[in-house]
Short mmCIF file of N, CA and C in Angstrom, two decimals:
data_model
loop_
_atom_site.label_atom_id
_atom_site.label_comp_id
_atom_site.label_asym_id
_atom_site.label_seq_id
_atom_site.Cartn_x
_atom_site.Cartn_y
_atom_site.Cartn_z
N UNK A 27 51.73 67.62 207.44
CA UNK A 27 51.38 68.97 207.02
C UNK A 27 50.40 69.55 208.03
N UNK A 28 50.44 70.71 208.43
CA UNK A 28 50.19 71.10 209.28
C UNK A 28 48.52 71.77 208.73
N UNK A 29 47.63 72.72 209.46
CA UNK A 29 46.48 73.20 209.09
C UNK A 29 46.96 74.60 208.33
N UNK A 30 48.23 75.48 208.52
CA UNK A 30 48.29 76.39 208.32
C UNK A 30 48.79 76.40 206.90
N UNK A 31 49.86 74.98 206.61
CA UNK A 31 50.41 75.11 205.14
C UNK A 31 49.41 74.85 204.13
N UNK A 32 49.73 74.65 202.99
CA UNK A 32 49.29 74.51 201.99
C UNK A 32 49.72 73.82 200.81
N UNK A 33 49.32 72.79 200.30
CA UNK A 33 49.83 72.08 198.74
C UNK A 33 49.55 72.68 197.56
N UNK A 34 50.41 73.64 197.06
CA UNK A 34 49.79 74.20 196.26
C UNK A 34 49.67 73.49 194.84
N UNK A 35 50.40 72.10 194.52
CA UNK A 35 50.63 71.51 193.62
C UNK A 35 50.94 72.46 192.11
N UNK A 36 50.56 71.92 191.59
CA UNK A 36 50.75 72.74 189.93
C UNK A 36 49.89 74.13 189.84
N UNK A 37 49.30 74.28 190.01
CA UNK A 37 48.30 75.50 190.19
C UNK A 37 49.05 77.07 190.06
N UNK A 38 49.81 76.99 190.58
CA UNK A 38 50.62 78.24 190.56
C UNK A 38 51.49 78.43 189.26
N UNK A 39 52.42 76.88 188.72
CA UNK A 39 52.94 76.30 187.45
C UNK A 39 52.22 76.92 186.21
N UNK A 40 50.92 76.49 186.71
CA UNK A 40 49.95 76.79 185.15
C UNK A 40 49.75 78.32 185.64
N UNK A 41 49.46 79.13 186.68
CA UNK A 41 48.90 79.81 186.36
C UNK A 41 49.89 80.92 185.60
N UNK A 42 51.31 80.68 186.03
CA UNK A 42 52.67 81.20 185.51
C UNK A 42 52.49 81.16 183.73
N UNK A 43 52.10 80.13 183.38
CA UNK A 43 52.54 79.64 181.94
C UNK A 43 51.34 80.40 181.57
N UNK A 44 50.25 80.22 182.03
CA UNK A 44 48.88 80.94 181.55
C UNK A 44 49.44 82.75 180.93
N UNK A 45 49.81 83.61 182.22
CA UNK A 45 50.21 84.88 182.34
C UNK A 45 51.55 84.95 181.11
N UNK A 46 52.55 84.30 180.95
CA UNK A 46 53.36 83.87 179.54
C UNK A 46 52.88 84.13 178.37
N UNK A 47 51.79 82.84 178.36
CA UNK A 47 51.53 83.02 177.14
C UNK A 47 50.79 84.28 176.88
N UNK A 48 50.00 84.54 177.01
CA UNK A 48 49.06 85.67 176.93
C UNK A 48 50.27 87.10 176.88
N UNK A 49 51.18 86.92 177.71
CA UNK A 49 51.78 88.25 177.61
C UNK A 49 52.65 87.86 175.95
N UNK A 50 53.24 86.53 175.97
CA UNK A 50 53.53 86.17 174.11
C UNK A 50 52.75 87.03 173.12
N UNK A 51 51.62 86.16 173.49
CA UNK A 51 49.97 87.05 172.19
C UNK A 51 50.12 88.08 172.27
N UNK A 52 50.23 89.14 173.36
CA UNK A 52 50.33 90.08 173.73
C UNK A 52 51.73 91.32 172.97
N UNK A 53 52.66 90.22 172.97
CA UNK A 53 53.82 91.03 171.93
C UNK A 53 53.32 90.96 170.61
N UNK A 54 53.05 89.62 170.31
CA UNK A 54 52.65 89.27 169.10
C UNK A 54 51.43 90.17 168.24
N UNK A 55 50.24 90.75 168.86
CA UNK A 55 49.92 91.49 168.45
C UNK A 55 50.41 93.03 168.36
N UNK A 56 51.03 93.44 169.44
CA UNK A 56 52.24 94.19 169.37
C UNK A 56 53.17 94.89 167.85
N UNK A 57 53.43 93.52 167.87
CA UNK A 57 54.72 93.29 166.94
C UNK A 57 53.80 93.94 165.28
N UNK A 58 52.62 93.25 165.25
CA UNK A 58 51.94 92.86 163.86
C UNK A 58 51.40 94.79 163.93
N UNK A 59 50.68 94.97 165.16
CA UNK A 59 50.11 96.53 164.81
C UNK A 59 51.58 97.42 164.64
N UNK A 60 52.97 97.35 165.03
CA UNK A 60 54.10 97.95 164.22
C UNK A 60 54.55 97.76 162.85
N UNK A 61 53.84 96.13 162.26
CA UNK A 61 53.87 95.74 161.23
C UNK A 61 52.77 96.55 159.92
N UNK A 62 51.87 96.67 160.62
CA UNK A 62 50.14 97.26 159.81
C UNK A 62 50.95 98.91 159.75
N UNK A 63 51.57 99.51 160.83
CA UNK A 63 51.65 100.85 161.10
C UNK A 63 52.66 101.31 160.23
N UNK A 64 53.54 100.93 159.70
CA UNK A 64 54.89 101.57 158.84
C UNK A 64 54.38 100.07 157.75
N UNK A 65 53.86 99.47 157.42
CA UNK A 65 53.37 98.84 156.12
C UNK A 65 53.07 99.96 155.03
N UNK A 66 53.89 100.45 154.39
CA UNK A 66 53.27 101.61 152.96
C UNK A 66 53.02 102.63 153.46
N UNK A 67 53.97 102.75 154.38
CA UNK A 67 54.54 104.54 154.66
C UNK A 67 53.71 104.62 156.16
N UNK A 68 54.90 105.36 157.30
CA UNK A 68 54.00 105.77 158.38
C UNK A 68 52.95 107.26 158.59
N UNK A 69 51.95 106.97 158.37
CA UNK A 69 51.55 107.79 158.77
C UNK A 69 51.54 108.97 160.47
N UNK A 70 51.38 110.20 160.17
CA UNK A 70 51.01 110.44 161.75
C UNK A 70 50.10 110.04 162.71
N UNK A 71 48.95 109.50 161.79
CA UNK A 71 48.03 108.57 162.78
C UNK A 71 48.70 107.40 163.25
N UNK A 72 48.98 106.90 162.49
CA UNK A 72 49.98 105.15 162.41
C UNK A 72 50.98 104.99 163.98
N UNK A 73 51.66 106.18 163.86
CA UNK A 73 52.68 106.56 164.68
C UNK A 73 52.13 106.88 166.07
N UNK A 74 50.86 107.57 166.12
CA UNK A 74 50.42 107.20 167.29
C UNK A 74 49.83 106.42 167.74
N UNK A 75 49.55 105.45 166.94
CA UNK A 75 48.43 104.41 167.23
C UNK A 75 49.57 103.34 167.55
N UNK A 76 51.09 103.40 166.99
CA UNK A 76 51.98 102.04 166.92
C UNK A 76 52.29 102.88 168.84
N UNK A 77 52.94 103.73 169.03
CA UNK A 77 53.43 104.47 170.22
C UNK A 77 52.30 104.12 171.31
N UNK A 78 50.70 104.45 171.32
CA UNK A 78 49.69 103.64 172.26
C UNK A 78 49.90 102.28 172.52
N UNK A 79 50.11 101.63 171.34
CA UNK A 79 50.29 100.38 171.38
C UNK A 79 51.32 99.66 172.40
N UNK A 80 52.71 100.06 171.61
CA UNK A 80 53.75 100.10 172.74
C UNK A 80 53.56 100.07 174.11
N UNK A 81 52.99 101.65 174.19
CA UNK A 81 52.45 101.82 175.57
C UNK A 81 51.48 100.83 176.09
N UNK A 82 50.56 100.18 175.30
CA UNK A 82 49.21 99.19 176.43
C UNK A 82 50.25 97.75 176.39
N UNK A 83 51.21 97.34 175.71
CA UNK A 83 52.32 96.22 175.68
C UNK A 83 52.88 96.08 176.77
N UNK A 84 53.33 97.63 177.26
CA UNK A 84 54.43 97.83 178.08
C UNK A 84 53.39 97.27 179.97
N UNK A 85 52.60 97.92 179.24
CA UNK A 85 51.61 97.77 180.80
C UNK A 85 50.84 96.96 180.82
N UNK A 86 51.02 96.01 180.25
CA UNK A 86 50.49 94.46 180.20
C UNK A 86 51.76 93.68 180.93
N UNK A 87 52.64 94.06 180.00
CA UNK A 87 53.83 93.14 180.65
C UNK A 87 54.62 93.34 182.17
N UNK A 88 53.91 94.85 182.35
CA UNK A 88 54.31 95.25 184.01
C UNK A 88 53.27 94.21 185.10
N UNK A 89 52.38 94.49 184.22
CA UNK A 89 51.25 93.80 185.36
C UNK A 89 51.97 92.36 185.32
N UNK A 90 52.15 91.69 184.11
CA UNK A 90 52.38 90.09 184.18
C UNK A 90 53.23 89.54 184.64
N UNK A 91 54.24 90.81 185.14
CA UNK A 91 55.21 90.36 185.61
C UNK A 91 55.31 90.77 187.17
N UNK A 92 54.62 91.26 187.41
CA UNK A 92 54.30 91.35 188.70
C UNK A 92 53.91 89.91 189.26
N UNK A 93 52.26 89.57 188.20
CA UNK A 93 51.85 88.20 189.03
C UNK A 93 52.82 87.26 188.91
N UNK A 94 53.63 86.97 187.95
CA UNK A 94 54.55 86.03 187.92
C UNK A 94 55.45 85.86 188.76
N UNK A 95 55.65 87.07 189.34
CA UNK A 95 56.81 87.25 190.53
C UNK A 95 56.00 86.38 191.53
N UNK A 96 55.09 86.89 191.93
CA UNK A 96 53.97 86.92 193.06
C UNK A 96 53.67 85.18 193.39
N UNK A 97 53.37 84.39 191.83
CA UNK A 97 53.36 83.16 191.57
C UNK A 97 54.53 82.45 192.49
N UNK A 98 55.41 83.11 192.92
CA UNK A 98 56.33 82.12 193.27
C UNK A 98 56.82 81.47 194.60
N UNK A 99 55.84 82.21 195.30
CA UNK A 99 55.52 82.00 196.69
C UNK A 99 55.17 80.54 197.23
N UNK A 100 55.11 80.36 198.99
CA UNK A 100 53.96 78.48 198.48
C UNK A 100 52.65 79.15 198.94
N UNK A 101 52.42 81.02 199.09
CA UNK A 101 51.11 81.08 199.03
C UNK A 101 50.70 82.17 198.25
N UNK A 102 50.89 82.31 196.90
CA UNK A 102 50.44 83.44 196.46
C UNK A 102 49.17 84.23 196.61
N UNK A 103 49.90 85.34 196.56
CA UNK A 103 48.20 86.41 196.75
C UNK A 103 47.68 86.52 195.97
N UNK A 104 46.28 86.73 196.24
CA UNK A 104 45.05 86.89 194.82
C UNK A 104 45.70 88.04 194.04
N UNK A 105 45.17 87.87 192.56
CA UNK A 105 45.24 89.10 191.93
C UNK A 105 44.75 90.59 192.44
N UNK A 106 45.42 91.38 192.42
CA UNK A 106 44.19 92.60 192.99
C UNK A 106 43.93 93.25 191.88
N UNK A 107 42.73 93.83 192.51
CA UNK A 107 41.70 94.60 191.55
C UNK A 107 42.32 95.52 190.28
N UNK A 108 43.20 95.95 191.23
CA UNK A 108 44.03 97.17 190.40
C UNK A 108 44.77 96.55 189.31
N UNK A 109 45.57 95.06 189.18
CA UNK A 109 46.44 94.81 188.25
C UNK A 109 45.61 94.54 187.29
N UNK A 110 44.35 93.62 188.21
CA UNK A 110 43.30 92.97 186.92
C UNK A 110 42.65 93.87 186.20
N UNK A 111 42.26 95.06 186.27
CA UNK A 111 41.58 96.12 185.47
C UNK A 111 42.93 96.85 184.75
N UNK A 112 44.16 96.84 185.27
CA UNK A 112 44.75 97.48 184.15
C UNK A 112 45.37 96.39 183.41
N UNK A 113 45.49 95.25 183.29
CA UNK A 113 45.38 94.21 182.46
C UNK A 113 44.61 94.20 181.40
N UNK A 114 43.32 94.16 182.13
CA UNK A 114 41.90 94.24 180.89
C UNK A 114 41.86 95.40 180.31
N UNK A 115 42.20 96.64 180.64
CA UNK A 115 42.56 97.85 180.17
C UNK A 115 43.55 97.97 178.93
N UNK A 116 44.80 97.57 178.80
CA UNK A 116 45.82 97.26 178.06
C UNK A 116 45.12 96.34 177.16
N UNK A 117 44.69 95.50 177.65
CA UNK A 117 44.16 94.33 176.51
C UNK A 117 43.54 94.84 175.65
N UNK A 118 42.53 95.58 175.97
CA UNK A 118 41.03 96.40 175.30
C UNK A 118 41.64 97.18 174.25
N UNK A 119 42.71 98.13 175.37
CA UNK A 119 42.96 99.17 174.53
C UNK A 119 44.19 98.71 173.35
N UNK A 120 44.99 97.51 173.33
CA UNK A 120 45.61 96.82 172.41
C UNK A 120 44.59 96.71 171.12
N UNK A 121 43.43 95.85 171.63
CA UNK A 121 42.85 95.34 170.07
C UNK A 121 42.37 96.84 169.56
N UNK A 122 42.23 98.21 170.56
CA UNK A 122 41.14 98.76 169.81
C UNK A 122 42.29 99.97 168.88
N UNK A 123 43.44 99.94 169.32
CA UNK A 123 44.75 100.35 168.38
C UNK A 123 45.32 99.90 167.38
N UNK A 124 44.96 98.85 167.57
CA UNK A 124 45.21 97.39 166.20
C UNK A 124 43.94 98.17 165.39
N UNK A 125 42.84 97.74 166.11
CA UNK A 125 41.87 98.01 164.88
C UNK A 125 41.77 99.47 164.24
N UNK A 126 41.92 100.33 164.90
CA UNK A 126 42.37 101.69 164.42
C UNK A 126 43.31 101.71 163.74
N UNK A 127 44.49 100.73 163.76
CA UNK A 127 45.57 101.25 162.40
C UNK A 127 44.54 100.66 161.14
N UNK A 128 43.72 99.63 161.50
CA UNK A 128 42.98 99.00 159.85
C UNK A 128 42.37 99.88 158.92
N UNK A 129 41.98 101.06 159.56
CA UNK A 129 41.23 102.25 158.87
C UNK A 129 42.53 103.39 158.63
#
């Protein structure tokens, strides 16, 4: 092996399964705030809060599937700034649509 390659061993494996699961949880809460939102009639709040939702799902799973692509290299590139803040963005704004249908 030369100085320039690299072993990337499992590292890339997990970090694949890591970005998976999380985008899973990620439907899964999904799924449950469409569940809370038409539970005993939809409201017009409901309906926009299930439709945001959708929307921070949709752009979770763009980003995750980006790195997952990216994962498959033998040298993947760091995350950049931009996916990781709209990641954490989607995430945030997931729980805080969930918690808005509770009221």
């Amino acid at each position: 092996m030369t100085a320039g390659e690299r072993d990337p061993g499992l590292q890339p494996e997990r970090t694949r399964l890591a970005w998976r699961r999380t985008t899973l949880s990620c439907t899964v809460a999904a799924l449950l705030a469409g569940k809370q939102a038409l539970h005993g009639g939809a409201s017009g709040a409901g309906i926009v809060a299930l439709s945001l939702s959708a929307l921070a799902w949709l752009g979770f799973l763009w980003v995750a599937n980006r790195r997952v692509q990216a994962m498959g290299g033998a040298r993947p590139r760091p995350l950049g700034s931009g996916d990781a803040v709209t990641a954490a963005a989607c995430t945030i704004a997931l729980a805080v649509f969930a918690a808005a249908m509770l009221f």
